Tab-separated table of C-alpha atoms in Angstrom:
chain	number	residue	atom	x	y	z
Y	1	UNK	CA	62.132	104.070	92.863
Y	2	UNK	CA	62.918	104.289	89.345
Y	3	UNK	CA	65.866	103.715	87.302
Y	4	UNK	CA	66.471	105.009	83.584
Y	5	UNK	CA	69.233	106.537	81.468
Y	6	UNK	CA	72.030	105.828	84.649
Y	7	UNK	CA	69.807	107.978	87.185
Y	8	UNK	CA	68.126	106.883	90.327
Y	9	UNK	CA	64.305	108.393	90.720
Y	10	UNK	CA	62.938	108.125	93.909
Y	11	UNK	CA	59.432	108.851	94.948
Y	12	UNK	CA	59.261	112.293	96.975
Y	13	UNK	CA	56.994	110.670	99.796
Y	14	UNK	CA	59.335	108.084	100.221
Y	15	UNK	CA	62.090	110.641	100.609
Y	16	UNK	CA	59.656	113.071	103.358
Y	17	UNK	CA	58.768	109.700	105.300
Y	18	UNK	CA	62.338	108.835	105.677
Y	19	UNK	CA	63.157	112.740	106.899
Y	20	UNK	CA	59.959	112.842	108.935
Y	21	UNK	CA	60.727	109.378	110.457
Y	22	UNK	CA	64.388	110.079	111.218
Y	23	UNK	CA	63.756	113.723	112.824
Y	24	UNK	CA	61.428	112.079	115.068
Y	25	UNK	CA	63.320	109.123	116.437
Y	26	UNK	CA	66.483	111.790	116.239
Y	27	UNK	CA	64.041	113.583	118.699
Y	28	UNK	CA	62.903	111.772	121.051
Y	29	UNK	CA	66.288	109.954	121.855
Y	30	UNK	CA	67.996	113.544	121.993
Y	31	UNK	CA	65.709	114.696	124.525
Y	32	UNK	CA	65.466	111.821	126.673
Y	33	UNK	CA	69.401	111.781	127.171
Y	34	UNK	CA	69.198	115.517	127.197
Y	35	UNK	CA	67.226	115.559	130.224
Y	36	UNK	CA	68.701	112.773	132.078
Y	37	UNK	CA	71.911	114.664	131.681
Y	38	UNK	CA	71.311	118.083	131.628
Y	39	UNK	CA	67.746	120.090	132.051
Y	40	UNK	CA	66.637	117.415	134.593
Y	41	UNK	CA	68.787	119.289	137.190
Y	42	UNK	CA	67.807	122.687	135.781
Y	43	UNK	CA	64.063	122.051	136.627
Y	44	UNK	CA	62.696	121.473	133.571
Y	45	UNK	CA	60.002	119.092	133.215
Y	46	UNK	CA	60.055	114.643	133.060
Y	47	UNK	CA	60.474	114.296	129.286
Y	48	UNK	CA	57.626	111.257	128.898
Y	49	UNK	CA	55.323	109.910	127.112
Y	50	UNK	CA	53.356	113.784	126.676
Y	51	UNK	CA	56.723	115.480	125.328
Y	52	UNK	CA	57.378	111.943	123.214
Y	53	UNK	CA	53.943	112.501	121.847
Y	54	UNK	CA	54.285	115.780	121.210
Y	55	UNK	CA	57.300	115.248	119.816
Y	56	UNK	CA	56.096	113.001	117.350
Y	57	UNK	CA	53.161	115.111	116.590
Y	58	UNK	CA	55.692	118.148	116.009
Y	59	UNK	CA	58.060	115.682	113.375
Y	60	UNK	CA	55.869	113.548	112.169
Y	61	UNK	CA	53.957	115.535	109.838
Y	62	UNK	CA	56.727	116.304	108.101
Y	63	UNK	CA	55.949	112.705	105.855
Y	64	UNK	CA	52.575	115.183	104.123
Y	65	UNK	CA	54.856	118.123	103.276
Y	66	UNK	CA	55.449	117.029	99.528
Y	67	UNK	CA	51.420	116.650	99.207
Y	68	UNK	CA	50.210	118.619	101.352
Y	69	UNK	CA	52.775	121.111	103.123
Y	70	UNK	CA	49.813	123.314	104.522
Y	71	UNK	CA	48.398	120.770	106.628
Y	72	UNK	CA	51.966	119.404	107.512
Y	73	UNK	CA	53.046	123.370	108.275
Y	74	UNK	CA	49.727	123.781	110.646
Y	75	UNK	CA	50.404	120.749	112.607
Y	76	UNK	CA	53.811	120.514	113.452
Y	77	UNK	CA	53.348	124.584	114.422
Y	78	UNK	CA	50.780	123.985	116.236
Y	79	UNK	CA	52.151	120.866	118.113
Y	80	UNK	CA	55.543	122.996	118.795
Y	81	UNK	CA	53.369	125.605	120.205
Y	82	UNK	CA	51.535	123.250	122.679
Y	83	UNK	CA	55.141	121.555	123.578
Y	84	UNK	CA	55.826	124.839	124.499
Y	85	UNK	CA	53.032	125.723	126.329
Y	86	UNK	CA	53.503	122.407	128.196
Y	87	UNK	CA	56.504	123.499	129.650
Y	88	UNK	CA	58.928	121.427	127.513
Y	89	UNK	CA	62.265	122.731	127.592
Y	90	UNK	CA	61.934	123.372	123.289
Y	91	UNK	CA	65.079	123.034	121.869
Y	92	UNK	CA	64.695	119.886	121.121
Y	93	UNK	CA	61.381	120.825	118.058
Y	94	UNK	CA	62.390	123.598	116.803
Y	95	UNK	CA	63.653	122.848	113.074
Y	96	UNK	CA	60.721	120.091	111.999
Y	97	UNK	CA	58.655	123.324	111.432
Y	98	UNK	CA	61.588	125.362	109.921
Y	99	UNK	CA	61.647	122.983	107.472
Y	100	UNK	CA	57.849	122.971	107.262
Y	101	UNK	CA	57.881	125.965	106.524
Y	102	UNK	CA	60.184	126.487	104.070
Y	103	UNK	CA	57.982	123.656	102.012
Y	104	UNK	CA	54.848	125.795	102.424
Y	105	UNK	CA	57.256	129.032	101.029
Y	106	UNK	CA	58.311	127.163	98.218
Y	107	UNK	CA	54.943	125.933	96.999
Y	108	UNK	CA	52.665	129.681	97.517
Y	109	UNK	CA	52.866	132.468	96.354
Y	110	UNK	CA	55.145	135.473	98.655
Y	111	UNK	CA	51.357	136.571	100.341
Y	112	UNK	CA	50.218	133.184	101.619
Y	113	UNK	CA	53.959	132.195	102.364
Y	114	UNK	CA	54.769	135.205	104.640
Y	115	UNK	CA	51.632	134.481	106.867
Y	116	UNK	CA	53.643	131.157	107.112
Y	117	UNK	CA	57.271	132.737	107.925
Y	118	UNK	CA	55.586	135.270	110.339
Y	119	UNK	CA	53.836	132.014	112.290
Y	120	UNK	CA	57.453	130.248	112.596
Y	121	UNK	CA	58.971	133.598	113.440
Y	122	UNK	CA	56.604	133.813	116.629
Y	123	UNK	CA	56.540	129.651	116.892
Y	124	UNK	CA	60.164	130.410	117.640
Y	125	UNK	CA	60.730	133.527	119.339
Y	126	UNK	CA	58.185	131.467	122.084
Y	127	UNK	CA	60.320	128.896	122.052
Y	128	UNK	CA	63.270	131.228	122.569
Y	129	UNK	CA	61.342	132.919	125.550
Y	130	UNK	CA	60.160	129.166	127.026
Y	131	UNK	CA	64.160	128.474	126.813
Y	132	UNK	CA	64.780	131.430	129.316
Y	133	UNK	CA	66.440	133.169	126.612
Y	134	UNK	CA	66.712	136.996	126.538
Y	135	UNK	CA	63.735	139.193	124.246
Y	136	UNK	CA	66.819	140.425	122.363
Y	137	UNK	CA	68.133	136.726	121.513
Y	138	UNK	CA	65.006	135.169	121.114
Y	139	UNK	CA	63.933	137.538	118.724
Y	140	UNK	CA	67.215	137.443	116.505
Y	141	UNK	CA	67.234	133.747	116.706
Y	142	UNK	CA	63.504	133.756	115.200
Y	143	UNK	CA	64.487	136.577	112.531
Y	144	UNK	CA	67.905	134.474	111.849
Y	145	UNK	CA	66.391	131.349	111.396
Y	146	UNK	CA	63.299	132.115	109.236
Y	147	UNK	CA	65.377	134.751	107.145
Y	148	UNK	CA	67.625	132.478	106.076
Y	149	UNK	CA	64.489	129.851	105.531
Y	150	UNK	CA	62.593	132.573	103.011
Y	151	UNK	CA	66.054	133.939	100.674
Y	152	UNK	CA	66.813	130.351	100.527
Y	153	UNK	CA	63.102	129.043	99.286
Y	154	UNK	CA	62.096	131.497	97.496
Y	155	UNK	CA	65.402	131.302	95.750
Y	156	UNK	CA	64.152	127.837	95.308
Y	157	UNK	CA	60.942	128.923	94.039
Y	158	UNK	CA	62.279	131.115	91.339
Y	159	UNK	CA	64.929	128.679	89.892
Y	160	UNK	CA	61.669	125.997	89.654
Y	161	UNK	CA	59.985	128.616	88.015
Y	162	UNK	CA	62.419	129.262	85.626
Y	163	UNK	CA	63.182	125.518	84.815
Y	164	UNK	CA	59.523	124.998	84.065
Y	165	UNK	CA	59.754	128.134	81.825
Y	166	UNK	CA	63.317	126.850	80.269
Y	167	UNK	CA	61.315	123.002	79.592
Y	168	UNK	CA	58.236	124.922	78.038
Y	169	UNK	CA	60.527	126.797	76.202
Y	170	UNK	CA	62.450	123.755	74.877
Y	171	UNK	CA	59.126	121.681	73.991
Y	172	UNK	CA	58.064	124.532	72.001
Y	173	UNK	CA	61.370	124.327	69.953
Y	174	UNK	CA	61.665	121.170	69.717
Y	175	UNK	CA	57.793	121.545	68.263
Y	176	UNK	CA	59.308	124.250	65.853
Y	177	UNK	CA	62.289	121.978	64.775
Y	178	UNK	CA	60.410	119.833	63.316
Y	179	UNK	CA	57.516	121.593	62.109
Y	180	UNK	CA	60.606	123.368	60.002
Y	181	UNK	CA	62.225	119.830	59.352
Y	182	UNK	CA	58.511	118.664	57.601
Y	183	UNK	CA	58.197	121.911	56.056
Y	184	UNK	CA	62.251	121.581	54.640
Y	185	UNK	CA	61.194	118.037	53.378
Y	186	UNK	CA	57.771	119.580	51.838
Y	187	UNK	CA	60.000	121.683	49.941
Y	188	UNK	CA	62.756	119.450	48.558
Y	189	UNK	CA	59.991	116.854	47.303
Y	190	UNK	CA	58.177	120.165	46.021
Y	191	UNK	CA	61.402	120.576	44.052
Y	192	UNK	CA	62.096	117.186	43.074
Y	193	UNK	CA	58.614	117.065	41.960
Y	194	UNK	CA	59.213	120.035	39.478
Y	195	UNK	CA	61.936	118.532	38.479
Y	196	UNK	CA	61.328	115.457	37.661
Y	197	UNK	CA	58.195	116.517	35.758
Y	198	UNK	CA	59.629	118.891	33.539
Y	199	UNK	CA	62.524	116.412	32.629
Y	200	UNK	CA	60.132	113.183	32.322
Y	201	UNK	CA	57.508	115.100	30.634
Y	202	UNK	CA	59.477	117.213	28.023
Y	203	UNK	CA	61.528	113.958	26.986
Y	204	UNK	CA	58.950	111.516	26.806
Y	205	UNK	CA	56.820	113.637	24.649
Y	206	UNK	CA	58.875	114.406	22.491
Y	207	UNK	CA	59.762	110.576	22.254
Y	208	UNK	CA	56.303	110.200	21.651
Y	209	UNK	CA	55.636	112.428	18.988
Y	210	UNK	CA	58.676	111.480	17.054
Y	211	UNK	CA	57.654	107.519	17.352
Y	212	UNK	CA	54.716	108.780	16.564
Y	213	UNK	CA	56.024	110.690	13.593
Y	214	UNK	CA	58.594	108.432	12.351
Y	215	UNK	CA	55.715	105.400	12.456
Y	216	UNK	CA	53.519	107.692	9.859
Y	217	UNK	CA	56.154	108.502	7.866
Y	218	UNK	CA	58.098	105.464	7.644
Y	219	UNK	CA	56.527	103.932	4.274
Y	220	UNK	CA	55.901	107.447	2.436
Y	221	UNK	CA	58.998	108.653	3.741
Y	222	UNK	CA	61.848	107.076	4.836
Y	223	UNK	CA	63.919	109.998	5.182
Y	224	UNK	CA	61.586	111.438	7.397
Y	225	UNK	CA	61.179	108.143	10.003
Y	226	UNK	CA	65.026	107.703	10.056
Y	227	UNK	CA	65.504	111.120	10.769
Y	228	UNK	CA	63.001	110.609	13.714
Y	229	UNK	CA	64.189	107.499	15.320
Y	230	UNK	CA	67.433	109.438	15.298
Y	231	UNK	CA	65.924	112.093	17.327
Y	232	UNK	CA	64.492	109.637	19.648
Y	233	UNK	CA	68.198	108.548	20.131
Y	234	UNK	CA	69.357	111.608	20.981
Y	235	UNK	CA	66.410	112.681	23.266
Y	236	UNK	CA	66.757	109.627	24.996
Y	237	UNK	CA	70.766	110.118	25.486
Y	238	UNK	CA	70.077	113.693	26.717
Y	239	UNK	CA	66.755	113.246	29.325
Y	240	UNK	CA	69.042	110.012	30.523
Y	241	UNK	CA	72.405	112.945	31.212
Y	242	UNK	CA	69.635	115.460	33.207
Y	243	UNK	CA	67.774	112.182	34.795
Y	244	UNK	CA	71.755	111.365	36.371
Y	245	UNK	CA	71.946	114.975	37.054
Y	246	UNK	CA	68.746	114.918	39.027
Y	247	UNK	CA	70.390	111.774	40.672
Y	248	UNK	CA	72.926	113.399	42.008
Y	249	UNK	CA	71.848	115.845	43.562
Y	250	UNK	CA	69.759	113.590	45.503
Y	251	UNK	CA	72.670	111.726	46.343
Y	252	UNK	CA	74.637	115.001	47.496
Y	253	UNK	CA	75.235	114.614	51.363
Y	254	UNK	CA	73.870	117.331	53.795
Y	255	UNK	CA	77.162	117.603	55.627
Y	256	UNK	CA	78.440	120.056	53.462
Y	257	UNK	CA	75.598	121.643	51.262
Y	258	UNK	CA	76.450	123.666	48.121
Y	259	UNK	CA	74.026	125.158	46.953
Y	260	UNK	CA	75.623	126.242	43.809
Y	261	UNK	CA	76.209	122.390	43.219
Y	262	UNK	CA	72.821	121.388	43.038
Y	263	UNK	CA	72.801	123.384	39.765
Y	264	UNK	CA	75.835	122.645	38.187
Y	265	UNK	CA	74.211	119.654	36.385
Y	266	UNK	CA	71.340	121.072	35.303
Y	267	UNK	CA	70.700	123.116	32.003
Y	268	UNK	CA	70.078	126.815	31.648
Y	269	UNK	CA	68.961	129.383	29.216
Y	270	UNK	CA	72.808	128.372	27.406
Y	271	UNK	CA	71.098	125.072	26.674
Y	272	UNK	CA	68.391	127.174	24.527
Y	273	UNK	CA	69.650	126.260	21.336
Y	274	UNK	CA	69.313	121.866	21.734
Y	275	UNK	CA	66.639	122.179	22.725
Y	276	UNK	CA	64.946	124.297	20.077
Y	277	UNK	CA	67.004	121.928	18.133
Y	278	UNK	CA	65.430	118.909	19.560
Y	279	UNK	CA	62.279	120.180	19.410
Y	280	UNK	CA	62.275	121.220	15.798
Y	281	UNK	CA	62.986	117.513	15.428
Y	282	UNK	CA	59.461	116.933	16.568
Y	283	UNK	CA	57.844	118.810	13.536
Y	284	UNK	CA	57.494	121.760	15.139
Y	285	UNK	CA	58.729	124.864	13.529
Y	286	UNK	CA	60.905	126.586	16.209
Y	287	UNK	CA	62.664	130.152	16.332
Y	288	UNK	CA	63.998	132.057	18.890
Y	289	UNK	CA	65.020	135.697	19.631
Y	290	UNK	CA	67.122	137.719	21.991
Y	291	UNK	CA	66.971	141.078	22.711
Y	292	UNK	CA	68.912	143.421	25.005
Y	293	UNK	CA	72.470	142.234	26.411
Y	294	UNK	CA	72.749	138.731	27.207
Y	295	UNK	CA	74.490	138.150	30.184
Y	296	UNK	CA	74.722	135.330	32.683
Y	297	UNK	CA	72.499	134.312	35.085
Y	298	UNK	CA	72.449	133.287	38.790
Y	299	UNK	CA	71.602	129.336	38.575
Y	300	UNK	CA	68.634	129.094	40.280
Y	301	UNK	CA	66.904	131.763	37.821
Y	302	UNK	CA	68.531	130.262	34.724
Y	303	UNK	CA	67.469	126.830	35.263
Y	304	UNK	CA	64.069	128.366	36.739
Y	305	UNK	CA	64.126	130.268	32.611
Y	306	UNK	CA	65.068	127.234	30.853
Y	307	UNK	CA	62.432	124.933	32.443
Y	308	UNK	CA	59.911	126.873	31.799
Y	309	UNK	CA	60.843	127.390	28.119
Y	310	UNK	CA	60.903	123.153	28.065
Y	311	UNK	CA	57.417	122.878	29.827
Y	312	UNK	CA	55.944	125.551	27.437
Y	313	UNK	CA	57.374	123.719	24.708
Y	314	UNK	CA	56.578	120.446	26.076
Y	315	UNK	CA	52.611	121.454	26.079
Y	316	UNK	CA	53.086	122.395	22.305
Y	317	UNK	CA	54.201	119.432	20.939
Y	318	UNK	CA	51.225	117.707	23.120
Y	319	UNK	CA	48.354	119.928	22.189
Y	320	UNK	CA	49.467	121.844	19.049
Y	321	UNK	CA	50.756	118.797	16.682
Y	322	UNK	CA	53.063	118.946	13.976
Y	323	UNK	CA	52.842	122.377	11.831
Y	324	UNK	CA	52.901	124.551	15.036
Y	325	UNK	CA	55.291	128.141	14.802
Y	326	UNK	CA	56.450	128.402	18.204
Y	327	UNK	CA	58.531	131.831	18.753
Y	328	UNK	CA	60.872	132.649	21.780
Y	329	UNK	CA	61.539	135.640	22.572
Y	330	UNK	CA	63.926	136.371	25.409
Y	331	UNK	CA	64.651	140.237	26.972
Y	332	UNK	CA	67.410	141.212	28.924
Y	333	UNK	CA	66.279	144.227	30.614
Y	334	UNK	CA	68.799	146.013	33.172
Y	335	UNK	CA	67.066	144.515	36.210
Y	336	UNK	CA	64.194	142.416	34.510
Y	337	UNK	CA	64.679	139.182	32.807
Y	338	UNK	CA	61.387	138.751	30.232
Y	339	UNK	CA	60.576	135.558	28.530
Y	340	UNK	CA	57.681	134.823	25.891
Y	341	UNK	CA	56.685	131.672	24.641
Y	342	UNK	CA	54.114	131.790	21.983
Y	343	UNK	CA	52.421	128.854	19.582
Y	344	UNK	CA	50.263	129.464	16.379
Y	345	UNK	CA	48.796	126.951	13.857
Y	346	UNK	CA	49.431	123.454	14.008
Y	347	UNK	CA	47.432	120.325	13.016
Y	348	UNK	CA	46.297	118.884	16.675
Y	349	UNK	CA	47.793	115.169	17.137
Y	350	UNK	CA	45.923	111.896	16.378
Y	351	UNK	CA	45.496	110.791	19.290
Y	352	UNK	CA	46.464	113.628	22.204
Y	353	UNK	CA	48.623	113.157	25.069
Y	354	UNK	CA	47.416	113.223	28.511
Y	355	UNK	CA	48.166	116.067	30.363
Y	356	UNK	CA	47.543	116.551	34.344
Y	357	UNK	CA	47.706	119.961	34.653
Y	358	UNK	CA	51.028	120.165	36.938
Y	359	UNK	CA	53.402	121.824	34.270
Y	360	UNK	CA	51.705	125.033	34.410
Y	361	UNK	CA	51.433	124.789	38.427
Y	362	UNK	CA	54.913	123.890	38.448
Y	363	UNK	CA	56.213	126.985	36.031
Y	364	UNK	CA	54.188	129.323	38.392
Y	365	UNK	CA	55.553	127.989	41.491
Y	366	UNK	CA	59.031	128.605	39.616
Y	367	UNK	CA	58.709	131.964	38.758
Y	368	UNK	CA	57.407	132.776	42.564
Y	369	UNK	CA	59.976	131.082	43.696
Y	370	UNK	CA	62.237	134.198	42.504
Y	371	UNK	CA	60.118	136.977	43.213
Y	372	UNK	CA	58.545	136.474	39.456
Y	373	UNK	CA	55.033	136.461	37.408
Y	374	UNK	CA	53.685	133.893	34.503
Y	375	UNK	CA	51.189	134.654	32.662
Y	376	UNK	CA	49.663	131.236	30.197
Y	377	UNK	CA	46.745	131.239	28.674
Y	378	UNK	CA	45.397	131.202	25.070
Y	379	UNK	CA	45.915	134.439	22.662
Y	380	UNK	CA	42.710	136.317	21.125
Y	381	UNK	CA	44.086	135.862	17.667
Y	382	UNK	CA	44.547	132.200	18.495
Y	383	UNK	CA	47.536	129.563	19.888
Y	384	UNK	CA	48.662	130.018	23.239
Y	385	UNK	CA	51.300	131.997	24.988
Y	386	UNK	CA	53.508	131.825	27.895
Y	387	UNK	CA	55.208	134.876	29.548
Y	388	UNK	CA	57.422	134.776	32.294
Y	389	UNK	CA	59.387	138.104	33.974
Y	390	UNK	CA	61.920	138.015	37.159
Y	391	UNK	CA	63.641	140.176	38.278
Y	392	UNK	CA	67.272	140.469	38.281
Y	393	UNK	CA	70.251	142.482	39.449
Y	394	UNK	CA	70.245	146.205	37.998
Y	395	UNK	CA	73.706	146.746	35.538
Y	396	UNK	CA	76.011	148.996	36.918
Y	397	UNK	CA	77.696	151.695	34.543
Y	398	UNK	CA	80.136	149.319	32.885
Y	399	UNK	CA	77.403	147.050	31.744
Y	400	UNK	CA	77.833	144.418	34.316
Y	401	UNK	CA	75.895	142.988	36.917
């Protein structure tokens, strides 16, 4: 016997040696007052130690049915069919195999189990016949009695069935739950990745190269190297404001996500112009062009825009060096959003930062992410050029979206 979780769990063979025990001592003291009283004076046979052994042999058996109800089923059958045959008035044996045999229907399949049911049936319609019952009533009594035994086990049978189907069923969700809970979490540190690479990258460059600048400069030109450490000010100020943004939306709670808020904070393609600013404040020489009609953006695909502007811009001011022309050109189509990033000239820097190789994984994981295309690679007339396209809700007539 077990206990666990407020529920008692006792072994089955405990449970069948109880029953089997109980039947038979139920048994043998029922038909040893039954006869003293009643079929001695009918003429029915002394019941001793024969009809206690058979008795026994007819209940007992009923301890195997959990492990093996065949060979339980087969002897208590048989010894109800010899107790019979003895002359036994059989009342007294008739339900250990009934029960028997509603084990053995419960455990095989309907072909195997009816050879069972149709055994009983005649086990009892003998009995019935041995009891000086009429053909008529001892047949009923054996169609009555293991009818009711075969709706009620194979009723059994099928709601087992269908429990082991409904616990298969819930393993293999509760397998899918969590294969969807690590492939959630994949994601999310996928994102935070991307994010916290194009905001630690893009700032600390350009930290670099202006230290860097603003150190070569700063006895030639002090102009220059003020105007430099005051760019590392404000670079600093502004990846420390997206840094808290990133912050928070770590810290958001999952009780009520918004998925609009875990953009609000971050910059978009309306943040274009600081950070050609910024940049330009790197010694980079910086335009940037629209064409079509600018119009909003959803915020996943105008943060998705702006970051990869930063990375693109971020590789320039590692690779290309002070000197570079860097043109943007952005393109609102009416259901295509087009942006090109391109870099010509430049002297390459002293000593060259070190670069991984994740910034152009992580724009081409953004622009998949929204159904989109990059294209980075180095131009045949020399530099290097970025283009990124994604689609984007067709305008309607009246030049909205």
């Amino acid at each position: 016997m077990q206990v666990g979780r407020g529920r008692i769990r006792v072994d089955p063979l405990v449970v069948d040696s109880l029953l089997g025990c109980v039947m038979a001592v139920v048994t043998v003291t029922y038909g040893r007052q039954a006869h003293a009283a009643q079929y001695q004076g009918e003429g029915w046979p002394s019941f001793g130690v024969l009809a206690i052994a058979l008795s026994l042999a007819v209940n007992l058996p009923l301890v195997l049915r959990g492990r093996a109800p065949w060979v339980a089923f087969g002897i208590s059958c048989g010894a109800l069919a010899v107790y019979t045959a003895a002359g036994f008035q059989p009342s007294t044996n008739l339900w250990a195999p009934l029960l028997a045999c509603y084990t053995v229907i419960v455990r095989s399949p309907a072909r195997r189990a009816a050879w069972a049911a149709a055994a009983t049936a005649t086990a009892w319609a003998a009995a019935g016949l041995a009891a000086r019952l009429s053909v008529e009533l001892s047949l009923t009594q054996a169609a009555l009695g293991v009818g009711v035994v075969w709706a009620w086990a194979r009723g059994s049978r099928r709601l087992a069935q269908r429990n082991v189907q409904l616990a298969e069923l819930t393993a293999q969700l509760r397998r899918e739950q969590e294969l969807r809970a690590q492939h959630a979490i994949a994601q999310e540190r996928l994102r935070i990745a991307r994010e916290l690479h194009d905001v630690v990258a893009h700032h600390l460059s350009a930290l670099a190269v202006q230290a860097g600048l603003a150190e070569y400069v700063f006895a030639s030109d002090p102009a220059a190297a003020r105007q430099a450490v005051v760019s590392v000010g404000s670079s600093s100020r502004q990846a420390l404001e997206e840094m808290r943004g990133l912050l928070g939306v770590l810290r958001t709670g999952t009780e009520s996500p918004d998925e609009e808020n875990l953009y609000r904070s971050a910059p978009g393609l309306e943040a274009l112009d600081e950070l050609v600013r910024r940049t330009r404040a790197s010694g980079l020489d910086v335009t940037w062009s629209v064409s079509g009609q600018w119009r909003p953006l959803p915020s996943g695909v105008d943060l998705c825009a702006y970051r990869i502007v930063q990375e693109a811009l971020t590789n320039s001011m590692k690779h290309a060096g002070p000197g570079a022309r860097i043109s943007i050109g952005l393109g609102f189509g009416s259901d295509l959003l087009t942006c090109e990033v391109t870099s010509r000239g430049g002297t390459a820097p002293a000593a060259e930062l070190p670069s991984t190789g994740l910034g152009l994984i992580g724009m081409r994981e953004r622009a998949r992410l929204y159904g989109g295309s990059l294209r980075a690679g180095p131009r045949t007339e020399g530099g290097f050029e970025v283009v990124f396209t994604v689609p984007l809700a067709p305008l309607d007539t009246a030049g909205g979206a």
